[in-house]
Coordinates of C-alpha atoms in Angstrom, one line a residue:
M78 CA -15.6 -27.7 -1.3
H79 CA -14.9 -28.4 -4.9
P80 CA -11.3 -28.8 -5.8
M81 CA -9.5 -25.7 -7.0
T82 CA -9.0 -25.1 -10.9
A83 CA -5.8 -24.8 -12.2
D84 CA -6.3 -20.9 -13.0
Q85 CA -7.4 -20.4 -9.0
T86 CA -4.2 -22.4 -7.9
I87 CA -2.1 -20.3 -9.8
L88 CA -3.7 -17.2 -8.6
F89 CA -3.7 -18.3 -4.9
A90 CA -0.1 -19.2 -5.2
L91 CA 0.8 -15.9 -7.0
F92 CA -1.1 -13.7 -4.1
G93 CA 0.7 -16.1 -1.4
A94 CA 4.1 -15.3 -3.1
V95 CA 3.5 -11.2 -3.3
F96 CA 2.0 -11.2 0.3
A97 CA 4.9 -13.3 1.6
L98 CA 7.5 -11.2 -0.1
L99 CA 5.8 -7.9 1.2
L100 CA 5.9 -9.4 4.6
W101 CA 10.0 -10.0 3.9
G102 CA 10.3 -6.7 2.9
R103 CA 13.5 -6.6 1.4
I104 CA 12.1 -6.1 -2.3
R105 CA 10.0 -2.7 -2.5
Y106 CA 6.1 -3.3 -3.1
D107 CA 5.9 -1.8 -6.6
L108 CA 8.1 -4.4 -8.1
I109 CA 6.8 -7.3 -6.1
A110 CA 3.4 -6.5 -7.7
F111 CA 4.5 -5.6 -10.8
S112 CA 6.5 -9.1 -11.4
A113 CA 3.2 -10.9 -10.3
L114 CA 1.2 -9.5 -12.6
L115 CA 3.8 -10.3 -15.6
A116 CA 3.9 -13.8 -14.0
A117 CA 0.0 -14.0 -14.3
V118 CA 0.1 -12.9 -18.5
L119 CA 3.0 -15.5 -19.0
L120 CA 1.0 -18.0 -17.1
H121 CA -2.3 -17.4 -19.2
V122 CA -4.4 -16.6 -16.2
I123 CA -4.7 -13.1 -17.5
P124 CA -5.3 -12.1 -21.1
A125 CA -2.5 -10.5 -22.6
E126 CA -4.6 -7.5 -23.7
R127 CA -5.9 -6.8 -20.4
A128 CA -2.5 -7.2 -18.9
F129 CA -2.1 -3.1 -18.0
A130 CA -5.7 -2.1 -17.9
G131 CA -5.2 -1.3 -14.2
F132 CA -2.9 1.6 -15.2
G133 CA -6.1 3.2 -16.7
H134 CA -8.4 2.1 -14.1
P135 CA -9.9 5.2 -12.5
A136 CA -8.9 4.0 -9.3
T137 CA -5.4 4.8 -10.2
V138 CA -6.1 7.7 -12.0
V139 CA -7.8 9.1 -8.7
V140 CA -4.8 8.4 -6.4
A141 CA -2.7 10.1 -9.0
L142 CA -4.5 13.1 -8.9
V143 CA -5.1 13.6 -5.2
L144 CA -1.7 13.5 -4.7
V145 CA -1.0 16.5 -7.4
V146 CA -3.9 18.3 -5.9
S147 CA -2.6 18.1 -2.6
A148 CA 0.5 19.3 -3.8
G149 CA -1.3 22.6 -5.2
L150 CA -3.2 23.1 -1.7
V151 CA 0.0 23.3 0.0
R152 CA 1.9 25.1 -2.6
S153 CA -0.8 28.0 -2.7
G154 CA -0.5 28.1 0.8
A155 CA -4.3 27.0 1.3
V156 CA -2.9 24.4 4.1
F157 CA -0.8 27.5 5.9
L158 CA -4.0 29.1 6.3
I159 CA -5.1 27.0 9.0
T160 CA -1.4 25.5 10.4
R161 CA 0.0 29.2 10.9
T162 CA -2.5 29.2 14.1
L163 CA -1.4 25.9 15.2
I164 CA 2.0 26.8 17.1
D165 CA 0.7 27.2 20.8
A166 CA 3.2 25.5 23.0
S167 CA 1.2 26.1 26.2
R168 CA -1.6 24.3 25.5
S169 CA -1.9 20.6 27.6
L170 CA -0.3 17.8 25.6
G171 CA -4.1 16.0 25.3
G172 CA -5.3 19.5 24.1
H173 CA -2.5 20.0 21.7
I174 CA -3.1 16.4 20.4
A175 CA -7.1 17.1 20.0
F176 CA -6.6 20.3 18.5
I177 CA -3.7 19.8 16.0
G178 CA -5.4 16.0 15.3
G179 CA -8.6 17.3 14.3
I180 CA -6.9 19.6 12.1
G181 CA -5.0 16.7 10.7
A182 CA -8.1 14.4 10.4
V183 CA -10.2 17.6 8.3
L184 CA -7.3 18.1 6.0
S185 CA -7.1 14.2 5.6
A186 CA -10.6 14.0 4.4
F187 CA -10.2 16.4 1.3
M188 CA -6.6 15.7 0.5
N189 CA -4.3 12.6 0.8
N190 CA -3.7 11.8 4.4
V191 CA 0.0 11.2 3.9
A192 CA 0.2 14.6 2.3
A193 CA -1.9 15.9 5.5
L194 CA 0.6 14.2 8.1
A195 CA 3.8 15.6 6.0
L196 CA 2.7 19.1 6.6
L197 CA 1.5 18.9 10.0
M198 CA 4.6 16.9 11.4
P199 CA 7.0 19.5 11.1
V200 CA 4.2 21.6 13.0
D201 CA 3.9 19.0 16.0
I202 CA 7.9 18.8 16.3
Q203 CA 8.2 22.5 16.7
T204 CA 5.5 22.6 19.5
A205 CA 6.7 19.9 21.0
R206 CA 10.3 21.4 21.0
K207 CA 9.0 24.8 22.4
A208 CA 7.1 23.0 25.1
G209 CA 10.1 21.2 26.4
R210 CA 8.4 17.5 25.4
P211 CA 9.4 14.7 23.5
A212 CA 7.9 14.7 20.1
R213 CA 7.2 10.9 20.3
L214 CA 4.5 11.7 22.6
S215 CA 2.2 13.5 20.0
L216 CA 3.8 12.0 17.0
M217 CA 2.1 8.8 16.9
P218 CA -1.4 10.3 18.0
L219 CA -1.1 12.7 15.1
S220 CA -0.1 9.5 12.4
F221 CA -3.4 8.0 13.6
C222 CA -5.6 10.8 13.6
T223 CA -4.8 11.6 9.8
I224 CA -5.5 8.1 8.9
L225 CA -8.9 7.9 10.9
G226 CA -9.6 11.2 8.9
G227 CA -9.0 9.7 5.8
M228 CA -11.9 7.5 6.1
V229 CA -14.9 10.4 5.8
T230 CA -14.5 10.9 2.4
L231 CA -13.8 9.1 -0.8
V232 CA -10.8 10.8 -1.8
G233 CA -9.6 10.8 1.8
T234 CA -7.6 7.3 1.7
P235 CA -6.9 4.9 -1.4
P236 CA -8.9 2.3 -0.1
N237 CA -11.9 4.0 -0.1
I238 CA -11.6 5.0 -3.9
V239 CA -10.7 1.1 -4.6
I240 CA -13.8 0.1 -2.7
A241 CA -16.0 2.7 -4.8
E242 CA -14.6 1.8 -8.1
I243 CA -15.3 -2.2 -7.2
R244 CA -18.6 -1.4 -6.4
R245 CA -19.2 0.5 -10.0
D246 CA -17.6 -2.3 -11.8
Q247 CA -19.6 -5.3 -10.0
L248 CA -22.9 -3.4 -8.8
G249 CA -23.2 -1.0 -11.5
E250 CA -22.9 2.2 -9.4
S251 CA -19.9 3.9 -7.3
F252 CA -20.1 5.3 -4.0
R253 CA -19.9 9.1 -3.7
M254 CA -18.3 11.6 -2.5
F255 CA -20.0 11.8 1.1
D256 CA -21.2 8.2 1.5
F257 CA -18.5 7.2 3.8
A258 CA -19.1 10.4 6.2
P259 CA -21.8 8.9 8.4
V260 CA -19.7 5.8 9.3
G261 CA -16.4 7.2 9.0
G262 CA -16.8 10.7 10.4
V263 CA -18.3 9.0 14.0
I264 CA -15.3 6.4 14.0
A265 CA -13.1 9.4 13.4
L266 CA -14.3 11.4 16.2
V267 CA -14.5 8.5 18.8
G268 CA -10.6 7.7 17.4
I269 CA -9.9 11.3 18.1
A270 CA -11.2 11.6 21.4
F271 CA -9.6 8.3 22.6
V272 CA -6.2 9.6 21.2
A273 CA -6.2 12.7 22.6
L274 CA -7.4 11.6 26.2
L275 CA -5.9 8.1 26.5
G276 CA -4.1 6.8 23.7
W277 CA -0.6 9.1 24.1
R278 CA -0.5 7.8 27.7
L279 CA 0.1 4.6 26.2
V280 CA 2.8 5.4 23.8
P281 CA 5.8 4.3 25.8
K282 CA 8.6 6.3 26.9
A283 CA 12.3 5.3 25.0
K284 CA 15.7 5.8 26.2
G285 CA 16.5 9.5 25.5
E286 CA 12.8 10.2 24.4
G287 CA 13.8 10.0 20.9
A288 CA 16.0 12.8 21.2
L289 CA 18.4 11.4 18.7
A290 CA 15.7 11.1 16.1
E291 CA 14.6 14.7 16.9
V292 CA 17.9 15.9 16.1
R293 CA 17.9 14.1 12.9
E294 CA 14.5 15.9 12.0
R295 CA 15.6 19.1 13.0
A296 CA 16.5 21.6 10.3
K297 CA 19.3 23.5 10.2
D298 CA 19.0 27.0 11.1
Y299 CA 20.1 29.7 8.6
V300 CA 20.8 33.4 9.1
A301 CA 18.9 35.3 6.7
E302 CA 17.4 38.3 5.4
L303 CA 14.2 39.3 4.7
K304 CA 13.1 42.6 2.9
V305 CA 10.9 45.3 4.1
P306 CA 9.1 45.9 0.4
T307 CA 8.1 49.0 -1.0
G308 CA 4.3 50.1 0.7
S309 CA 4.7 47.8 3.6
A310 CA 2.7 48.4 6.6
L311 CA 5.8 47.8 8.5
A312 CA 7.8 50.9 7.4
G313 CA 7.2 53.3 10.8
R314 CA 7.0 50.5 13.1
R315 CA 9.9 49.7 15.9
L316 CA 11.6 46.3 15.0
F317 CA 10.5 45.1 18.4
E318 CA 6.8 45.0 17.4
I319 CA 7.2 42.0 15.3
Y320 CA 9.0 39.8 18.1
D321 CA 5.6 38.2 18.7
T322 CA 5.3 37.1 15.2
A323 CA 8.9 35.8 15.1
E324 CA 8.2 33.8 18.4
Q325 CA 4.8 32.3 16.9
N326 CA 7.2 31.4 13.6
D327 CA 10.1 29.9 15.5
V328 CA 12.4 32.7 14.4
A329 CA 14.8 34.6 16.0
I330 CA 15.4 38.2 14.9
L331 CA 19.1 39.0 15.0
G332 CA 18.8 42.7 13.9
L333 CA 18.4 44.9 11.2
A334 CA 20.5 46.0 8.0
R335 CA 20.0 49.2 5.9
D336 CA 21.7 50.4 2.7
G337 CA 23.9 47.0 2.4
T338 CA 25.4 47.6 6.2
R339 CA 24.1 46.0 9.0
R340 CA 23.5 48.0 12.0
Y341 CA 25.3 47.2 15.5
G342 CA 23.2 45.6 18.1
L343 CA 19.4 44.0 18.1
Q344 CA 18.1 47.4 17.1
R345 CA 14.6 46.8 19.0
N346 CA 13.4 50.2 19.0
T347 CA 14.9 51.1 15.4
M348 CA 11.8 52.2 12.9
M349 CA 11.8 50.0 10.2
E350 CA 11.8 51.9 6.6
E351 CA 10.8 50.5 3.2
G352 CA 14.0 48.5 1.8
D353 CA 15.5 47.6 5.2
A354 CA 17.0 44.0 5.8
I355 CA 15.5 41.9 8.6
V356 CA 18.2 39.6 9.7
I357 CA 16.9 36.4 11.1
E358 CA 17.9 32.9 11.8
A359 CA 15.3 30.1 11.3
S360 CA 14.9 26.9 9.4
P361 CA 13.7 27.1 5.9
E362 CA 10.2 26.3 6.8
A363 CA 9.7 28.9 9.4
L364 CA 11.5 31.2 7.2
D365 CA 8.8 31.0 4.4
E366 CA 6.2 31.0 7.1
F367 CA 7.4 34.1 8.7
R368 CA 7.7 36.0 5.4
A369 CA 4.5 35.1 4.6
A370 CA 3.1 36.3 8.1
L371 CA 4.8 39.7 7.4
S372 CA 4.4 40.0 3.6
L373 CA 7.9 40.2 3.3
D374 CA 10.3 39.8 0.3
F375 CA 13.2 37.5 -0.3
T376 CA 14.9 40.1 -2.4
D377 CA 15.3 43.8 -3.0
D378 CA 13.7 45.7 -6.2
D379 CA 16.9 45.5 -8.0
E380 CA 17.7 41.8 -7.4
K381 CA 13.9 41.0 -8.7
Q382 CA 14.8 42.4 -12.0
R383 CA 18.0 40.9 -12.4
L384 CA 16.3 37.4 -11.4
G385 CA 13.8 37.7 -14.1
I386 CA 11.6 35.0 -12.2
A387 CA 8.6 36.6 -12.4
G388 CA 5.7 34.3 -12.7
E389 CA 7.9 31.1 -12.4
G390 CA 7.8 28.5 -9.7
L391 CA 10.4 29.3 -7.1
S392 CA 12.4 26.3 -5.4
I393 CA 14.2 26.4 -2.2
I394 CA 17.7 24.5 -2.5
E395 CA 20.1 23.3 0.4
A396 CA 23.6 22.8 -0.5
V397 CA 26.7 21.9 1.6
V398 CA 29.9 23.8 0.3
P399 CA 33.1 21.3 -0.3
E400 CA 36.8 22.9 -0.6
N401 CA 36.8 22.7 -4.4
A402 CA 33.3 24.7 -4.9
R403 CA 33.2 27.7 -7.1
I404 CA 31.7 30.0 -4.7
A405 CA 34.5 28.9 -1.6
G406 CA 36.1 32.0 -0.8
R407 CA 34.0 34.3 -2.3
T408 CA 30.6 36.1 -1.5
A409 CA 27.5 35.7 -3.7
R410 CA 27.7 39.3 -4.9
Q411 CA 31.4 38.7 -6.0
L412 CA 30.5 35.6 -8.1
G413 CA 27.5 37.5 -9.8
L414 CA 25.1 34.6 -8.5
A415 CA 21.8 36.6 -9.1
K416 CA 22.8 38.1 -12.4
R417 CA 24.6 34.8 -13.6
Q418 CA 22.3 32.0 -12.2
R419 CA 19.1 33.8 -11.3
T420 CA 19.7 32.6 -7.7
V421 CA 19.7 34.3 -4.6
L422 CA 21.7 33.2 -1.4
L423 CA 18.8 33.3 1.4
G424 CA 20.9 32.1 4.1
I425 CA 24.1 30.2 5.4
S426 CA 24.3 27.9 8.1
R427 CA 27.8 27.5 9.7
E428 CA 28.2 25.4 12.6
G429 CA 29.2 27.3 15.7
R430 CA 29.4 30.8 14.5
R431 CA 26.8 33.3 13.9
I432 CA 26.9 34.9 10.6
S433 CA 27.0 39.2 11.5
K434 CA 27.5 40.5 8.0
E435 CA 25.1 40.8 5.3
V436 CA 24.5 37.6 4.2
R437 CA 25.1 38.3 0.2
R438 CA 28.2 39.9 1.4
T439 CA 29.6 37.1 3.7
I440 CA 32.6 34.9 2.3
V441 CA 31.5 31.3 2.0
R442 CA 33.6 28.8 3.6
P443 CA 33.7 24.9 3.1
G444 CA 31.3 23.2 5.3
D445 CA 28.7 26.1 5.4
I446 CA 25.3 24.8 4.0
L447 CA 23.9 27.4 1.9
L448 CA 20.1 28.3 1.5
L449 CA 19.3 29.0 -2.3
L450 CA 16.2 30.5 -4.1
G451 CA 16.4 29.7 -7.9
P452 CA 14.1 29.2 -10.8
E453 CA 12.0 25.7 -10.2
G454 CA 13.4 22.9 -12.7
D455 CA 17.1 24.8 -12.6
E456 CA 18.1 23.1 -9.1
T457 CA 20.6 20.5 -11.1
S458 CA 22.3 23.0 -13.1
L459 CA 23.0 25.4 -10.4
T460 CA 24.3 23.2 -7.8
D461 CA 26.9 21.8 -10.9
W462 CA 28.0 25.4 -11.5
L463 CA 28.5 26.5 -7.7
G464 CA 30.4 23.2 -7.2
V465 CA 28.2 22.5 -4.2
L466 CA 26.5 19.3 -3.5
P467 CA 22.7 19.4 -2.6
L468 CA 21.2 18.2 0.3
A469 CA 18.4 14.9 0.4
D470 CA 15.5 16.8 -1.3
R471 CA 13.4 17.8 1.5
G472 CA 10.3 19.2 -0.9
L473 CA 11.0 23.0 0.0
V474 CA 9.5 25.0 -2.3
V475 CA 8.3 28.7 -2.0
T476 CA 4.6 29.5 -1.0
D477 CA 2.7 31.3 -3.6
F478 CA 0.2 33.2 -1.0
T479 CA -1.2 34.9 -3.8
K480 CA -2.9 32.2 -5.3
V481 CA -4.5 30.7 -1.9
W482 CA -8.2 31.8 -2.5
L483 CA -7.9 30.7 -6.2
A484 CA -6.7 27.3 -5.2
I485 CA -9.1 26.6 -2.6
G486 CA -12.6 28.0 -5.1
I487 CA -11.2 25.7 -7.7
F488 CA -10.8 22.7 -5.6
A489 CA -14.1 23.6 -3.7
L490 CA -16.0 23.8 -6.7
A491 CA -14.9 20.7 -8.3
V492 CA -15.7 18.5 -5.0
T493 CA -19.1 20.0 -4.9
M494 CA -19.7 19.2 -8.3
A495 CA -18.5 15.7 -7.8
A496 CA -20.4 15.1 -4.9
I497 CA -23.7 16.4 -6.2
G498 CA -23.0 14.1 -9.3
W499 CA -22.5 16.6 -11.8
V500 CA -19.4 15.5 -12.9
Y501 CA -17.5 12.1 -12.5
L502 CA -15.0 12.5 -9.8
P503 CA -11.5 11.5 -11.7
V504 CA -12.6 13.9 -14.4
A505 CA -13.6 16.8 -11.5
L506 CA -10.1 16.2 -10.2
G507 CA -8.3 16.3 -13.5
V508 CA -10.0 19.7 -14.0
V509 CA -8.4 20.6 -11.0
V510 CA -5.2 19.9 -12.1
V511 CA -4.9 21.2 -15.2
A512 CA -6.5 24.7 -13.9
Y513 CA -3.9 24.8 -11.3
V514 CA -1.4 24.6 -13.8
L515 CA -2.9 27.2 -16.0
T516 CA -3.5 29.4 -13.1
G517 CA 0.1 29.1 -12.3
V518 CA -0.7 27.0 -8.8
L519 CA 1.6 24.4 -9.7
S520 CA 4.2 24.1 -12.4
I521 CA 4.3 21.3 -15.2
S522 CA 7.2 19.5 -13.6
D523 CA 5.0 19.6 -10.2
L524 CA 2.4 17.1 -11.9
Y525 CA 5.1 14.2 -12.6
D526 CA 6.9 15.1 -9.0
H527 CA 4.5 14.9 -6.6
I528 CA 2.7 11.6 -8.0
E529 CA 3.7 8.5 -5.9
W530 CA 4.6 6.3 -9.0
P531 CA 5.2 3.4 -6.8
V532 CA 2.0 3.5 -5.5
V533 CA 0.6 4.0 -9.3
V534 CA 2.4 0.7 -10.2
L535 CA 1.1 -1.1 -7.1
L536 CA -2.6 -0.5 -7.7
G537 CA -2.2 -0.9 -12.0
S538 CA -0.6 -4.2 -11.1
M539 CA -3.0 -5.4 -8.1
I540 CA -6.1 -4.5 -10.0
P541 CA -6.2 -7.0 -13.1
L542 CA -4.7 -9.6 -10.1
G543 CA -7.7 -9.1 -8.2
A544 CA -10.0 -8.8 -10.9
A545 CA -8.7 -12.4 -12.3
L546 CA -9.0 -13.6 -8.9
D547 CA -12.6 -12.7 -8.7
E548 CA -13.3 -13.8 -12.2
A549 CA -11.8 -17.4 -11.6
G550 CA -14.1 -17.8 -8.5
G551 CA -11.1 -17.4 -6.2
T552 CA -12.9 -14.6 -4.2
A553 CA -16.0 -16.6 -3.9
L554 CA -13.9 -19.4 -2.3
I555 CA -12.7 -17.5 0.4
A556 CA -15.9 -15.8 0.9
Q557 CA -17.5 -19.3 1.4
A558 CA -14.7 -20.5 3.6
L559 CA -15.6 -17.3 5.9
V560 CA -19.3 -18.2 5.9
D561 CA -18.5 -21.7 6.5
L562 CA -16.2 -20.8 9.5
G563 CA -19.3 -18.3 10.9
S564 CA -21.7 -21.1 9.8
G565 CA -25.0 -20.6 11.8
W566 CA -24.1 -17.3 13.2
P567 CA -25.9 -13.9 12.4
A568 CA -24.9 -12.0 9.5
W569 CA -23.4 -9.5 11.7
V570 CA -20.9 -11.6 13.3
L571 CA -19.8 -12.5 9.8
L572 CA -19.4 -8.7 9.1
T573 CA -17.6 -8.5 12.1
L574 CA -15.0 -11.7 11.1
L575 CA -14.5 -10.1 7.6
M576 CA -13.7 -6.6 9.1
I577 CA -11.5 -8.1 11.6
V578 CA -9.5 -10.5 9.0
T579 CA -9.1 -7.5 6.7
M580 CA -7.6 -5.2 9.3
T581 CA -5.1 -7.9 10.4
L582 CA -4.1 -8.2 6.7
S583 CA -3.9 -4.1 6.2
D584 CA -1.4 -3.9 9.5
V585 CA 1.0 -5.9 7.9
L586 CA 0.9 -5.1 3.8
N587 CA -0.2 -2.3 2.2
N588 CA -3.6 -0.8 2.7
T589 CA -4.5 -0.5 -1.0
A590 CA -3.5 -4.1 -1.6
T591 CA -5.3 -5.0 1.2
A592 CA -9.0 -3.3 -0.4
V593 CA -8.1 -4.8 -3.8
V594 CA -8.7 -8.5 -2.5
A595 CA -10.9 -8.1 0.5
A596 CA -13.6 -5.9 -1.2
P597 CA -15.0 -8.7 -3.9
V598 CA -14.5 -11.1 -0.8
G599 CA -17.1 -8.9 0.6
I600 CA -19.3 -8.7 -2.0
Q601 CA -19.2 -12.6 -2.2
M602 CA -20.1 -13.2 1.3
A603 CA -23.1 -10.9 0.8
N604 CA -24.3 -13.0 -2.2
S605 CA -23.8 -16.2 -0.3
L606 CA -25.9 -14.9 2.7
G607 CA -28.3 -13.0 0.3
V608 CA -28.1 -9.6 1.8
S609 CA -26.9 -6.2 0.9
P610 CA -23.0 -6.3 0.0
D611 CA -22.9 -2.3 0.9
P612 CA -22.3 -3.3 4.7
F613 CA -19.4 -5.5 4.0
L614 CA -18.2 -2.8 1.5
M615 CA -18.2 -0.4 4.2
A616 CA -16.4 -2.7 6.8
V617 CA -13.6 -3.4 4.4
A618 CA -13.1 0.4 3.8
V619 CA -12.8 0.9 7.3
A620 CA -10.9 -2.3 8.0
A621 CA -8.4 -1.7 5.3
S622 CA -7.9 2.1 6.4
C623 CA -7.1 1.2 10.1
A624 CA -3.5 -0.1 10.2
F625 CA -2.6 1.0 13.6
L626 CA -0.4 -1.9 14.8
T627 CA 2.9 -1.8 13.0
P628 CA 4.8 1.1 11.1
I629 CA 4.6 -1.1 7.7
G630 CA 0.9 -1.2 7.6
H631 CA 0.3 2.7 6.4
K632 CA 3.0 5.3 5.2
N633 CA 2.0 7.6 8.0
N634 CA 3.1 5.3 10.5
T635 CA 6.3 4.6 8.7
L636 CA 6.9 7.9 8.2
I637 CA 6.8 9.0 11.7
L638 CA 9.0 6.0 12.8
G639 CA 12.7 7.9 12.5
P640 CA 11.3 11.5 13.9
G641 CA 9.7 10.0 16.9
G642 CA 12.3 7.4 17.8
Y643 CA 10.1 4.5 17.6
T644 CA 10.6 0.8 17.5
F645 CA 8.5 -2.2 15.5
G646 CA 6.9 -3.0 18.9
D647 CA 5.8 0.4 20.2
Y648 CA 2.9 0.8 17.8
W649 CA 0.3 -1.9 18.8
R650 CA 0.1 -0.3 22.5
M651 CA -1.7 2.4 21.4
G652 CA -3.0 0.6 18.1
L653 CA -4.4 -2.6 19.3
P654 CA -7.2 -0.9 21.7
L655 CA -7.9 2.0 19.1
E656 CA -8.4 -1.0 16.6
I657 CA -10.8 -2.9 19.2
L658 CA -12.7 0.3 19.6
V659 CA -13.2 1.2 15.6
V660 CA -14.5 -2.5 15.5
A661 CA -16.8 -1.7 18.3
V662 CA -18.2 1.2 17.1
A663 CA -18.0 0.7 13.4
I664 CA -20.6 -2.3 13.4
P665 CA -23.3 -0.7 15.0
M666 CA -23.1 2.2 12.5
I667 CA -22.4 0.4 9.7
L668 CA -26.0 -1.5 10.2
L669 CA -27.4 1.6 11.2
V670 CA -26.4 3.6 8.2
W671 CA -26.0 0.4 5.7
P672 CA -28.7 -2.2 6.6
F673 CA -28.5 -5.5 5.3

């Protein structure tokens, strides 16, 4: 083997430092990657004029756009159409995991898999609570299913996007939208079957079954009112007729208010009228789903006129009331909240006490947690004016179900055009984003709020570093080392070796960073062997996505760590057999679909 050049030595040292710092975990990954990029420029291994080329790279742009499109699909209620049917606590645990895991996998194929899990996680926790079982038994299987589903399409997971663009840069043509489906789809089906039938049984039972984590995850329940709007089909029906819908959405009906007065008792048999307020107790998410299911209003017609927020994005804010708050000791009506701040008090959470009066006529006390509905973008000025302290942003937005089919139609049209090659994928996704803003599916602020900037910085920094390593001959060195290691063995053994090495890296490093480094190595290995690079790129795509051994290998595994009450060592028990199964299924499928 030839001695390493100065550039190769510097780049390997930088990558070694990046990997070591990522493993150390004390410094955020975007800062590590950006620092390494700057160091490479200062050490003259990356030309200064190409230092920031990664930020305009199609892979970086697509990852950012996919997150915004995912937000539009959630905001429009497109995903609620599916998830509304999921709450069925009577299913067996295996049946529930197969069902919700299958839904998660399908969603992950067409939207960012982190967004898909974030959407389904509250549904899973809610189902577990109703069934009286710990959520830890189903949360890890759900996370793994969303990771598996992301492998099916180009936009399902960032590594697929990165690998497709590396193929375009080095071989002249990118992978298309569904090129990953034959291999990824079979792996996803086999993986979900394993997780649903056997995998969940391998999740260790912790002391307290993660109950403390579930308490932290559980949203505060609010007493709130939803209005029966003019022309509603509910008018003339008895209150008990909507109990089943309330049960499905985890909402407790407390009674009925008419003409501003709370009626005595539960009012089960009372005929509902237009303008009535149904008094409920629910979490913010359940409240929004229940409202959508029955086409109820947050506000009455007079308040709508005073709010003047038609056509604007709406935001739900949770805030705690301190002693000196402007609203403490007063009601929302006395304060003129709707008139002065274009905001409605939706609900009050008061520890140990049930609110018995009309919510907006209830005197607010210090320590109460308020649920407020107001114009999007005014959250800070509103909480400052009220003197309340906003709780951590939980991404609570009001779902606008009037645009659900519009959002689905725009997205489906763009994906179809990209899939058949009429429009370049980044351009198609860009058109979706612009259309979502112009049609009011998303507000302008949503464009920037939903882009995960640390991932953009990571990609923008790692792509020039990966390209520099490749140009300096570094990836050829790694590839040759792997070929030498498997010297005399058939090509499929080297393919398996590459897959295992990539999978191991992905378990401890960011999967996008792993793909940036491993994809050029795969191409070099194929060139050394004189075979097609496509099977090696597919092996890297699958392996980079399959990070099941640790909570740090994939964001989805990190997302469930707290809510499931897991420890670092819990993941490998189900993850290791799943990774072995993935390799066993992937290699023959890759050789069948993408022969050497």
